[in-house]
CSV table of C-alpha atoms in Angstrom, one decimal:
chain,number,residue,atom,x,y,z
A,20,MET,CA,-10.4,18.5,-35.0
A,21,ILE,CA,-8.8,19.6,-31.7
A,22,ARG,CA,-7.0,16.7,-30.0
A,23,PRO,CA,-7.5,17.3,-26.2
A,24,THR,CA,-4.6,14.9,-25.5
A,25,GLY,CA,-2.2,17.1,-27.6
A,26,ILE,CA,-3.2,20.3,-25.8
A,27,GLY,CA,-3.0,18.5,-22.5
A,28,VAL,CA,0.5,17.1,-23.2
A,29,LEU,CA,1.7,20.5,-24.2
A,30,THR,CA,0.3,22.3,-21.2
A,31,GLY,CA,1.6,19.5,-18.9
A,32,LEU,CA,5.1,19.9,-20.2
A,33,ILE,CA,5.0,23.7,-19.8
A,34,VAL,CA,3.7,23.4,-16.2
A,35,LEU,CA,6.4,20.8,-15.4
A,36,LEU,CA,9.0,23.4,-16.8
A,37,LEU,CA,7.5,26.0,-14.4
A,38,LEU,CA,8.1,23.7,-11.4
A,39,VAL,CA,11.7,22.8,-12.2
A,40,THR,CA,12.9,26.2,-13.6
A,41,GLU,CA,14.5,28.4,-10.9
A,42,THR,CA,13.0,31.7,-12.3
A,43,PRO,CA,13.2,34.5,-9.7
A,44,LEU,CA,10.1,36.6,-9.4
A,45,LEU,CA,11.9,39.7,-10.7
A,46,ALA,CA,15.4,40.7,-11.5
A,47,ALA,CA,16.9,43.2,-9.0
A,48,SER,CA,16.8,46.0,-11.6
A,49,GLU,CA,13.2,45.5,-12.5
A,50,THR,CA,10.0,47.1,-11.2
A,51,ILE,CA,6.8,45.6,-10.0
A,52,PRO,CA,3.7,47.1,-11.6
A,53,THR,CA,1.0,47.9,-9.2
A,54,THR,CA,-2.7,48.3,-10.0
A,55,LYS,CA,-4.5,51.4,-9.2
A,56,SER,CA,-8.0,49.8,-9.3
A,57,GLN,CA,-9.5,46.4,-8.4
A,58,ALA,CA,-10.7,43.6,-10.7
A,59,ASN,CA,-11.3,45.4,-14.0
A,60,GLY,CA,-9.3,48.6,-13.4
A,61,PRO,CA,-8.1,50.3,-16.6
A,62,ARG,CA,-4.4,50.2,-16.1
A,63,SER,CA,-1.5,49.3,-13.9
A,64,GLU,CA,1.3,51.6,-12.9
A,65,SER,CA,4.9,50.9,-11.7
A,66,VAL,CA,6.6,51.8,-8.5
A,67,PRO,CA,10.2,51.0,-7.5
A,68,ALA,CA,10.4,47.3,-6.7
A,69,GLY,CA,12.2,47.7,-3.4
A,70,GLY,CA,10.5,50.9,-2.3
A,71,PRO,CA,12.7,53.9,-1.3
A,72,LEU,CA,16.3,52.7,-0.5
A,73,SER,CA,16.5,55.3,2.3
A,74,PRO,CA,13.1,55.3,4.1
A,75,PRO,CA,12.0,58.7,5.4
A,76,LYS,CA,12.0,59.2,9.1
A,77,GLY,CA,8.6,59.5,10.8
A,78,PRO,CA,5.1,59.7,9.2
A,79,GLN,CA,5.1,61.4,5.8
A,80,LYS,CA,2.3,63.1,4.0
A,81,VAL,CA,1.2,62.7,0.4
A,82,PRO,CA,-1.3,64.8,-1.6
A,83,GLY,CA,-4.7,64.5,-0.1
A,84,ASN,CA,-3.4,64.6,3.4
A,85,ILE,CA,-3.0,60.9,3.5
A,86,LEU,CA,-0.2,59.2,5.4
A,87,ALA,CA,2.4,57.7,3.2
A,88,PRO,CA,3.2,54.0,3.5
A,89,ALA,CA,4.6,53.2,6.9
A,90,GLU,CA,8.4,52.7,7.2
A,91,PRO,CA,9.1,49.0,6.7
A,92,THR,CA,10.5,46.8,9.5
A,93,PRO,CA,14.3,46.3,9.2
A,94,LEU,CA,13.8,42.5,9.8
A,95,GLU,CA,14.2,41.7,6.1
A,96,ASP,CA,17.3,43.9,5.9
A,97,LEU,CA,18.9,41.9,8.7
A,98,LEU,CA,17.9,38.6,7.0
A,99,LEU,CA,19.5,39.8,3.8
A,100,GLU,CA,22.6,40.9,5.6
A,101,LYS,CA,22.9,37.4,7.2
A,102,GLY,CA,22.4,35.7,3.8
A,103,LEU,CA,19.2,34.0,4.9
A,104,ILE,CA,17.2,35.5,2.0
A,105,THR,CA,18.1,36.5,-1.5
A,106,ILE,CA,18.0,40.0,-3.0
A,107,ASP,CA,14.9,38.9,-5.0
A,108,ASP,CA,13.2,37.9,-1.8
A,109,TRP,CA,14.1,41.3,-0.2
A,110,ILE,CA,12.7,43.2,-3.2
A,111,ARG,CA,9.5,41.2,-3.1
A,112,ILE,CA,8.9,41.8,0.6
A,113,LYS,CA,9.6,45.5,0.3
A,114,ALA,CA,7.2,45.8,-2.7
A,115,GLN,CA,4.4,43.8,-0.9
A,116,GLU,CA,4.7,46.1,2.2
A,117,GLU,CA,4.5,49.2,0.1
A,118,GLN,CA,1.5,47.8,-2.0
A,119,GLN,CA,-0.4,46.9,1.2
A,120,ALA,CA,0.2,50.3,2.7
A,121,LEU,CA,-0.9,52.0,-0.5
A,122,GLU,CA,-4.1,50.0,-0.7
A,123,GLN,CA,-5.0,50.8,2.9
A,124,ALA,CA,-4.3,54.5,2.4
A,125,THR,CA,-6.4,54.5,-0.8
A,126,GLU,CA,-9.4,52.8,0.9
A,127,LEU,CA,-9.1,55.1,3.9
A,128,GLN,CA,-9.1,58.1,1.6
A,129,MET,CA,-12.3,57.0,-0.2
A,130,THR,CA,-14.3,55.7,2.7
A,131,GLY,CA,-13.3,58.4,5.2
A,132,SER,CA,-14.2,61.5,3.1
A,133,PRO,CA,-17.6,63.1,3.8
A,134,ARG,CA,-17.6,64.5,0.2
A,135,TRP,CA,-19.2,62.1,-2.3
A,136,TYR,CA,-17.0,63.2,-5.1
A,137,GLU,CA,-13.9,62.2,-3.2
A,138,ARG,CA,-15.3,58.6,-2.8
A,139,ILE,CA,-15.5,58.2,-6.6
A,140,ARG,CA,-12.7,57.6,-9.1
A,141,VAL,CA,-12.9,58.2,-12.8
A,142,ASN,CA,-10.6,56.5,-15.3
A,143,GLY,CA,-10.8,54.8,-18.7
A,144,TYR,CA,-9.0,54.1,-22.0
A,145,MET,CA,-9.3,54.4,-25.8
A,146,GLN,CA,-8.2,52.1,-28.6
A,147,MET,CA,-7.5,53.3,-32.1
A,148,ARG,CA,-6.7,50.7,-34.8
A,149,TYR,CA,-5.7,50.3,-38.4
A,150,ALA,CA,-6.2,47.1,-40.4
A,151,PHE,CA,-4.6,46.3,-43.7
A,152,GLY,CA,-7.1,44.6,-46.0
A,153,PRO,CA,-7.3,40.8,-45.3
A,154,SER,CA,-5.9,38.5,-48.0
A,155,THR,CA,-9.4,37.3,-48.7
A,156,ASN,CA,-12.8,39.0,-48.6
A,157,LYS,CA,-14.2,36.0,-46.7
A,158,PHE,CA,-11.9,36.6,-43.7
A,159,ASP,CA,-14.1,36.8,-40.6
A,160,ILE,CA,-13.7,37.7,-36.9
A,161,PRO,CA,-17.3,37.4,-36.0
A,162,LEU,CA,-17.1,38.0,-32.2
A,163,GLY,CA,-14.1,40.3,-32.2
A,164,ASP,CA,-12.9,43.1,-34.5
A,165,ARG,CA,-15.5,42.8,-37.2
A,166,ARG,CA,-14.7,46.3,-38.6
A,167,ALA,CA,-11.2,45.2,-39.5
A,168,THR,CA,-12.6,42.8,-42.1
A,169,THR,CA,-15.7,44.7,-43.3
A,170,SER,CA,-14.1,48.2,-43.6
A,171,PRO,CA,-10.3,47.8,-43.7
A,172,ASN,CA,-7.6,50.2,-44.7
A,173,GLN,CA,-8.7,53.1,-42.5
A,174,PHE,CA,-8.2,54.3,-38.9
A,175,TYR,CA,-11.1,53.5,-36.5
A,176,PHE,CA,-11.9,53.5,-32.8
A,177,ARG,CA,-12.2,50.0,-31.4
A,178,ARG,CA,-13.1,51.1,-27.9
A,179,ILE,CA,-13.8,54.3,-26.0
A,180,ARG,CA,-14.5,53.5,-22.3
A,181,MET,CA,-14.9,55.6,-19.2
A,182,VAL,CA,-15.2,54.0,-15.7
A,183,PHE,CA,-16.8,55.4,-12.6
A,184,GLN,CA,-16.1,53.4,-9.4
A,185,GLY,CA,-16.2,54.1,-5.7
A,186,GLN,CA,-16.0,52.6,-2.2
A,187,VAL,CA,-19.0,54.4,-0.7
A,188,SER,CA,-18.8,52.7,2.6
A,189,ASP,CA,-16.7,50.0,4.4
A,190,ARG,CA,-18.8,47.2,2.8
A,191,MET,CA,-20.3,48.8,-0.3
A,192,SER,CA,-18.7,49.6,-3.6
A,193,PHE,CA,-19.9,50.2,-7.2
A,194,TYR,CA,-18.6,50.0,-10.7
A,195,PHE,CA,-20.2,51.7,-13.8
A,196,GLN,CA,-18.7,51.5,-17.3
A,197,PRO,CA,-20.5,52.9,-20.4
A,198,ALA,CA,-19.2,52.4,-23.9
A,199,LEU,CA,-19.1,55.4,-26.2
A,200,GLU,CA,-17.8,53.7,-29.4
A,201,GLY,CA,-19.9,52.8,-32.3
A,202,ASP,CA,-19.0,52.3,-36.0
A,203,GLY,CA,-15.4,53.4,-36.3
A,204,GLN,CA,-15.7,57.1,-35.5
A,205,ASN,CA,-19.5,57.4,-35.3
A,206,LEU,CA,-20.2,57.3,-31.6
A,207,PHE,CA,-23.8,56.1,-31.6
A,208,ASN,CA,-24.3,52.9,-29.5
A,209,ASN,CA,-24.0,54.4,-26.0
A,210,GLU,CA,-24.1,50.9,-24.5
A,211,ILE,CA,-23.8,50.0,-20.8
A,212,ILE,CA,-20.9,47.5,-20.4
A,213,ASP,CA,-20.8,47.2,-16.6
A,214,ALA,CA,-23.2,48.4,-13.9
A,215,PHE,CA,-22.9,46.5,-10.6
A,216,ALA,CA,-22.5,46.9,-6.9
A,217,ASP,CA,-20.6,44.8,-4.4
A,218,TYR,CA,-21.7,44.2,-0.8
A,219,HIS,CA,-19.1,42.6,1.4
A,220,LEU,CA,-20.9,40.3,3.9
A,221,THR,CA,-17.9,40.3,6.2
A,222,LYS,CA,-15.4,42.9,7.2
A,223,ASP,CA,-12.4,40.9,5.9
A,224,LYS,CA,-14.1,40.9,2.5
A,225,VAL,CA,-14.0,37.1,2.2
A,226,PHE,CA,-17.6,36.9,1.2
A,227,ARG,CA,-19.3,39.3,-1.2
A,228,LEU,CA,-22.5,39.6,-3.2
A,229,ARG,CA,-22.5,41.3,-6.6
A,230,PHE,CA,-25.7,42.6,-8.2
A,231,GLY,CA,-26.2,44.0,-11.7
A,232,LEU,CA,-24.7,43.7,-15.1
A,233,HIS,CA,-21.3,42.1,-14.8
A,234,ARG,CA,-19.0,39.3,-16.1
A,235,VAL,CA,-20.4,35.7,-16.1
A,236,PRO,CA,-18.3,32.6,-15.1
A,237,ASN,CA,-17.4,31.4,-18.6
A,238,ALA,CA,-13.6,31.5,-19.1
A,239,PHE,CA,-10.5,33.2,-17.9
A,240,ASP,CA,-10.2,35.1,-21.2
A,241,THR,CA,-13.7,36.5,-21.0
A,242,TYR,CA,-13.0,37.7,-17.4
A,243,ARG,CA,-10.1,39.9,-18.6
A,244,SER,CA,-10.8,43.5,-19.6
A,245,SER,CA,-9.4,44.9,-22.9
A,246,SER,CA,-7.4,47.2,-20.7
A,247,GLN,CA,-5.6,44.1,-19.3
A,248,ARG,CA,-5.3,42.0,-22.4
A,249,GLN,CA,-2.2,42.6,-24.5
A,250,GLU,CA,-3.5,40.6,-27.5
A,251,LEU,CA,-6.1,42.2,-29.7
A,252,ASP,CA,-8.9,39.6,-29.4
A,253,ARG,CA,-10.3,37.0,-27.1
A,254,HIS,CA,-10.2,33.5,-28.6
A,255,GLU,CA,-13.4,32.3,-30.3
A,256,SER,CA,-13.3,28.9,-28.5
A,257,VAL,CA,-14.2,30.6,-25.2
A,258,GLN,CA,-15.7,33.9,-26.5
A,259,THR,CA,-18.6,31.9,-28.1
A,260,GLY,CA,-19.7,30.7,-24.6
A,261,ALA,CA,-20.4,34.3,-23.5
A,262,PRO,CA,-20.3,36.9,-26.3
A,263,GLY,CA,-20.2,40.3,-24.6
A,264,GLU,CA,-18.7,38.6,-21.5
A,265,ARG,CA,-21.5,39.9,-19.3
A,266,ASP,CA,-25.1,39.4,-18.3
A,267,LEU,CA,-27.7,40.7,-15.8
A,268,GLY,CA,-27.7,38.6,-12.6
A,269,LEU,CA,-26.6,37.9,-9.0
A,270,ALA,CA,-23.3,36.4,-7.9
A,271,LEU,CA,-21.8,35.2,-4.6
A,272,TYR,CA,-17.9,35.1,-4.3
A,273,TRP,CA,-15.7,33.6,-1.7
A,274,THR,CA,-12.0,34.6,-1.6
A,275,PRO,CA,-9.7,33.8,1.4
A,276,LYS,CA,-7.4,36.6,2.5
A,277,GLU,CA,-4.3,34.9,1.1
A,278,ASP,CA,-6.0,34.4,-2.2
A,279,GLN,CA,-7.0,38.0,-2.3
A,280,HIS,CA,-3.4,39.0,-2.1
A,281,ARG,CA,-2.3,36.6,-4.8
A,282,TYR,CA,-5.1,37.7,-7.2
A,283,ALA,CA,-3.9,41.3,-6.7
A,284,GLN,CA,-0.3,40.2,-7.5
A,285,LEU,CA,-1.4,38.4,-10.7
A,286,ALA,CA,-3.3,41.5,-11.8
A,287,GLN,CA,-0.1,43.5,-11.4
A,288,TYR,CA,1.3,41.6,-14.3
A,289,HIS,CA,-1.3,43.1,-16.7
A,290,ASN,CA,-3.0,39.9,-17.8
A,291,GLY,CA,-4.6,38.9,-14.5
A,292,PRO,CA,-8.3,39.9,-14.3
A,293,GLY,CA,-8.3,40.4,-10.5
A,294,ASP,CA,-10.4,38.9,-7.8
A,295,TYR,CA,-13.5,37.0,-9.1
A,296,GLY,CA,-13.5,34.6,-6.2
A,297,SER,CA,-11.8,31.3,-5.5
A,298,ILE,CA,-15.3,30.0,-5.5
A,299,GLY,CA,-18.1,31.8,-7.3
A,300,ILE,CA,-21.6,31.1,-8.3
A,301,MET,CA,-23.9,33.3,-10.5
A,302,VAL,CA,-27.5,33.1,-11.6
A,303,TYR,CA,-28.2,35.2,-14.7
A,304,ASN,CA,-30.6,35.7,-17.6
A,305,GLY,CA,-28.4,33.8,-20.1
A,306,GLN,CA,-29.1,35.8,-23.3
A,307,THR,CA,-25.7,37.6,-23.1
A,308,ARG,CA,-25.0,41.3,-22.5
A,309,ASN,CA,-27.9,43.8,-23.0
A,310,ARG,CA,-30.2,41.3,-24.7
A,311,PRO,CA,-33.6,40.8,-23.1
A,312,GLU,CA,-34.5,37.4,-21.6
A,313,GLN,CA,-36.4,35.2,-24.0
A,314,ASN,CA,-37.6,32.5,-21.6
A,315,ALA,CA,-38.2,31.8,-18.0
A,316,ASP,CA,-35.1,29.7,-17.7
A,317,LYS,CA,-32.0,31.1,-15.9
A,318,HIS,CA,-28.4,30.2,-16.5
A,319,VAL,CA,-26.3,29.0,-13.6
A,320,GLY,CA,-22.5,29.4,-13.7
A,321,VAL,CA,-19.8,28.3,-11.3
A,322,LYS,CA,-16.1,29.1,-11.0
A,323,VAL,CA,-13.5,27.3,-8.9
A,324,SER,CA,-9.9,28.4,-8.9
A,325,HIS,CA,-6.8,28.8,-6.8
A,326,PRO,CA,-3.7,31.1,-7.2
A,327,PHE,CA,-0.4,29.4,-6.3
A,328,GLU,CA,3.1,30.6,-5.5
A,329,LEU,CA,5.6,28.0,-6.5
A,330,PRO,CA,8.8,27.4,-4.6
A,331,ASN,CA,10.8,29.4,-7.1
A,332,GLY,CA,8.6,32.4,-6.6
A,333,ARG,CA,6.6,32.0,-9.8
A,334,LEU,CA,2.9,32.8,-9.6
A,335,LEU,CA,0.3,30.4,-11.2
A,336,GLU,CA,-3.4,30.3,-11.3
A,337,ALA,CA,-5.5,27.3,-12.3
A,338,GLY,CA,-9.2,26.7,-12.3
A,339,MET,CA,-12.4,25.6,-13.9
A,340,PHE,CA,-15.7,27.1,-15.1
A,341,ALA,CA,-19.1,25.5,-15.8
A,342,PHE,CA,-22.5,26.8,-16.8
A,343,ARG,CA,-25.8,25.4,-17.9
A,344,GLY,CA,-29.1,26.9,-19.2
A,345,GLN,CA,-31.5,27.1,-22.1
A,346,PHE,CA,-30.5,29.6,-24.8
A,347,VAL,CA,-32.9,31.1,-27.3
A,348,VAL,CA,-31.4,31.6,-30.8
A,349,THR,CA,-33.2,34.6,-32.2
A,350,GLY,CA,-33.8,35.5,-35.9
A,351,THR,CA,-34.7,31.9,-36.9
A,352,GLY,CA,-37.6,30.7,-39.1
A,353,PRO,CA,-39.7,27.5,-39.1
A,354,ILE,CA,-38.2,24.4,-40.5
A,355,THR,CA,-40.4,24.7,-43.6
A,356,SER,CA,-39.3,28.3,-44.4
A,357,PRO,CA,-37.6,28.6,-47.8
A,358,THR,CA,-36.1,32.1,-47.0
A,359,ALA,CA,-34.8,31.8,-43.4
A,360,ALA,CA,-31.0,31.5,-43.2
A,361,SER,CA,-31.4,29.5,-39.9
A,362,ARG,CA,-34.4,27.2,-39.5
A,363,CYS,CA,-35.6,25.7,-36.2
A,364,PRO,CA,-37.1,22.2,-35.9
A,365,ASN,CA,-39.2,23.3,-32.8
A,366,GLN,CA,-39.6,27.0,-32.9
A,367,LEU,CA,-41.0,28.8,-29.9
A,368,ARG,CA,-44.7,29.7,-30.4
A,369,GLY,CA,-45.3,33.3,-31.5
A,370,SER,CA,-41.6,34.2,-31.8
A,371,ASP,CA,-38.6,33.8,-34.1
A,372,GLY,CA,-36.6,32.0,-31.4
A,373,CYS,CA,-35.3,28.5,-31.2
A,374,GLN,CA,-34.6,27.2,-27.6
A,375,MET,CA,-31.7,24.8,-27.1
A,376,ARG,CA,-29.5,23.5,-24.4
A,377,ASP,CA,-26.4,25.7,-23.6
A,378,GLU,CA,-23.8,24.2,-21.4
A,379,ARG,CA,-20.0,24.2,-21.1
A,380,LEU,CA,-17.1,23.1,-19.0
A,381,THR,CA,-13.8,25.0,-19.3
A,382,TRP,CA,-10.3,24.5,-17.7
A,383,TYR,CA,-7.5,27.0,-17.6
A,384,VAL,CA,-4.0,27.6,-16.4
A,385,PHE,CA,-2.3,31.0,-16.3
A,386,THR,CA,1.1,32.2,-15.2
A,387,PRO,CA,2.2,35.8,-15.9
A,388,PRO,CA,5.4,36.7,-17.7
A,389,GLN,CA,8.2,36.4,-15.1
A,390,PRO,CA,9.7,37.1,-17.6
A,391,TRP,CA,8.0,34.4,-19.8
A,392,GLY,CA,4.4,33.2,-19.2
A,393,ILE,CA,1.7,30.9,-20.5
A,394,LEU,CA,-2.1,31.0,-20.8
A,395,ALA,CA,-4.1,27.9,-21.9
A,396,GLU,CA,-7.8,27.1,-21.9
A,397,TYR,CA,-9.8,24.1,-23.1
A,398,THR,CA,-13.6,24.0,-23.3
A,399,LEU,CA,-16.2,21.4,-24.2
A,400,GLY,CA,-20.0,21.2,-24.0
A,401,ARG,CA,-23.2,21.3,-26.1
A,402,GLY,CA,-25.0,24.1,-27.9
A,403,PRO,CA,-26.9,25.2,-31.0
A,404,LYS,CA,-25.2,25.0,-34.4
A,405,ARG,CA,-26.4,25.5,-38.0
A,406,ASN,CA,-25.8,22.6,-40.4
A,407,ALA,CA,-25.0,22.9,-44.1
A,408,GLN,CA,-28.8,22.8,-44.9
A,409,GLY,CA,-29.4,25.7,-42.6
A,410,ILE,CA,-31.2,23.7,-39.8
A,411,LEU,CA,-30.3,24.3,-36.2
A,412,GLU,CA,-29.1,21.3,-34.2
A,413,GLU,CA,-28.0,20.8,-30.6
A,414,THR,CA,-24.5,19.5,-31.1
A,415,HIS,CA,-21.2,18.8,-29.2
A,416,LEU,CA,-18.6,21.6,-29.2
A,417,ASN,CA,-15.0,21.8,-28.2
A,418,GLY,CA,-12.0,24.0,-28.6
A,419,GLY,CA,-9.1,25.8,-26.9
A,420,TYR,CA,-5.9,27.7,-27.2
A,421,VAL,CA,-2.4,27.9,-25.9
A,422,GLN,CA,-0.5,31.2,-25.7
A,423,LEU,CA,3.2,31.8,-24.9
A,424,TYR,CA,4.7,35.3,-24.3
A,425,TYR,CA,7.8,36.9,-22.9
A,426,THR,CA,8.2,40.4,-21.3
A,427,TRP,CA,11.4,42.3,-21.4
A,428,ARG,CA,11.4,45.2,-19.0
A,429,TYR,CA,14.0,47.5,-20.5
A,430,SER,CA,13.5,50.4,-18.1
A,431,ASP,CA,11.7,51.2,-14.8
A,432,ILE,CA,8.4,51.7,-16.6
A,433,ALA,CA,8.8,50.4,-20.2
A,434,MET,CA,8.5,46.9,-21.5
A,435,LEU,CA,8.3,44.9,-24.7
A,436,THR,CA,6.2,41.7,-25.0
A,437,PRO,CA,6.2,39.3,-28.0
A,438,TYR,CA,3.5,36.6,-28.0
A,439,ILE,CA,2.3,33.6,-30.0
A,440,ARG,CA,-1.1,31.9,-29.8
A,441,TYR,CA,-2.7,28.9,-31.5
A,442,GLY,CA,-6.3,27.9,-31.1
A,443,GLU,CA,-9.1,25.9,-32.6
A,444,TYR,CA,-12.9,25.9,-32.2
A,445,HIS,CA,-15.4,23.3,-33.4
A,446,GLY,CA,-19.0,24.4,-32.7
A,447,GLY,CA,-21.7,26.9,-33.2
A,448,ILE,CA,-22.0,30.7,-32.4
A,449,LYS,CA,-25.3,31.0,-30.6
A,450,THR,CA,-25.7,34.8,-31.0
A,451,ILE,CA,-25.2,34.7,-34.8
A,452,ARG,CA,-28.3,32.5,-35.5
A,453,GLY,CA,-26.3,29.4,-34.5
A,454,ALA,CA,-23.7,29.9,-37.3
A,455,ASP,CA,-21.0,27.2,-37.5
A,456,GLY,CA,-17.9,28.8,-36.0
A,457,GLU,CA,-15.3,26.2,-37.2
A,458,SER,CA,-11.9,27.9,-37.1
A,459,ARG,CA,-8.1,27.4,-36.7
A,460,THR,CA,-6.1,30.5,-35.8
A,461,TRP,CA,-2.5,31.6,-35.3
A,462,ASN,CA,-1.7,35.0,-33.7
A,463,PHE,CA,1.8,36.5,-33.7
A,464,GLY,CA,2.0,39.8,-31.8
A,465,LEU,CA,4.4,42.4,-30.5
A,466,VAL,CA,3.4,44.7,-27.6
A,467,TRP,CA,5.4,47.9,-26.8
A,468,GLU,CA,4.5,49.8,-23.6
A,469,PRO,CA,6.8,52.8,-23.4
A,470,ASP,CA,5.2,54.0,-20.2
A,471,THR,CA,2.2,53.3,-17.9
A,472,HIS,CA,-0.3,55.2,-20.1
A,473,TRP,CA,0.5,53.9,-23.6
A,474,ARG,CA,0.4,50.5,-25.3
A,475,PHE,CA,1.1,49.8,-29.0
A,476,VAL,CA,0.3,46.4,-30.5
A,477,THR,CA,1.2,44.9,-33.9
A,478,GLU,CA,-0.4,41.6,-34.8
A,479,LEU,CA,-0.4,39.1,-37.7
A,480,MET,CA,-3.4,36.7,-37.7
A,481,LEU,CA,-3.5,33.6,-39.9
A,482,LYS,CA,-6.9,31.9,-39.9
A,483,GLU,CA,-8.9,29.3,-41.7
A,484,GLY,CA,-12.5,28.7,-41.0
A,485,LEU,CA,-16.1,29.4,-42.0
A,486,ASN,CA,-17.5,32.8,-42.8
A,487,THR,CA,-20.5,33.6,-40.7
A,488,THR,CA,-22.5,35.4,-43.4
A,489,LEU,CA,-25.6,33.1,-43.7
A,490,VAL,CA,-27.6,32.5,-46.9
A,491,ALA,CA,-30.8,30.5,-46.9
A,492,GLY,CA,-30.4,26.9,-48.0
A,493,GLN,CA,-26.6,27.3,-48.5
A,494,PRO,CA,-23.6,26.1,-46.5
A,495,GLN,CA,-21.3,28.7,-45.1
A,496,ALA,CA,-18.3,29.7,-47.2
A,497,ASP,CA,-14.9,28.7,-46.0
A,498,PHE,CA,-11.7,30.8,-46.2
A,499,ASN,CA,-8.0,30.6,-45.5
A,500,GLY,CA,-6.2,34.0,-45.1
A,501,SER,CA,-4.2,36.5,-43.2
A,502,LEU,CA,-4.7,39.9,-41.6
A,503,ILE,CA,-2.3,42.6,-40.1
A,504,ARG,CA,-3.6,45.1,-37.6
A,505,PHE,CA,-2.0,47.9,-35.5
A,506,GLN,CA,-3.4,49.4,-32.3
A,507,ALA,CA,-2.6,52.5,-30.2
A,508,GLN,CA,-4.1,52.4,-26.7
A,509,TRP,CA,-3.9,55.1,-24.1
A,510,PHE,CA,-5.2,55.3,-20.6
A,511,PHE,CA,-6.4,58.2,-18.5
A,512,ASN,CA,-6.7,57.9,-14.7
């Protein structure tokens, strides 16, 4: 079983180290990656950390007839000359000025054009993988890369995504992302992943409403897009709370201006998901992504977080998620059924569903690699779980993970990131007929990003747990094995 005190002590020690270690934000020779899109944009790109060393005189034009970032004030140059700020502070100030000017120019270009096609951006990414056969045929990644264990030793597409997004007015924007992937190379699912619109209630964008199919407040790891995550899978302890990460509903977000800027900075370090509000509340169906509602009950989720900048320049985000509702486990039979793999003690009348309480509370702490970083989450709650006799029960669940990683930027645009993650989960998987998802997992990975449009990942996974193949009247088979996977990911924008 997971020992919350152990994870808490480890996380506490690491956070204490963050506070006492004088780690500059970036070395003078490094670059600051800047994101080209908000929230779930497909990829970040790099610009010189300090901006041009010899600023051009007068207004400059860039393609699209948009003014280039304004010439920065010489105040920081004077402060540096007097020794009142460090070279790292000077680099950060210059980069922030350039980033703000770039964001303003981009927004002006999109909202100011009378042509609809100039107010829309198209981008996306692809992931191709290869998995060596796992060391046991019972090896299972039920909510992640299932094809790696069911059809190993071949190349396959994990994801093919294309994003359409636009700022159609000063206060209105939209985001649409379909998925083209299917079973390896057979592109047949044609599933909608995101389809939502934002309406900013105030001009400063502090308050906004989001309507449509979008991410639910479940966990930090499920807020991050696959284009932002360097590791190959989300951890099962939090993924089980919201398989598919999204649902159809309405959300209200509140983000102060200072927090908006810091969320953008965190997103620049690849792993940050962007601005999902310092306080957010969402009402949604609760049956997970693209599954029809099965009852009249709605899930309600809440997020509370805050991005910090520590005295040594390190960025850190900490927060909490909570949700509650009634989930209907589908594909179940009555408790008297001799053939149903999952049996329900109080099945819904006229259906194969079993309604049970679904609630969670999750804490997280995240600091991006500067040059080293940490991500840790812990969740607890109640939900449906199948017992050894195949009967669904409402039981306590808990789990979490700790991940450490280090980024070496060996050129202006290239970097290398090794990572290690350990996690456990003790509870059910509501979308797989309440299967017991008991697991303990180690992940050892190496990420190579030679430029802003390529990412290569090699990962070794060591896992012990229960296989989610369900057989009537029988307990789930356990396994202890290993799996090696490779991924090539490329971005187009």
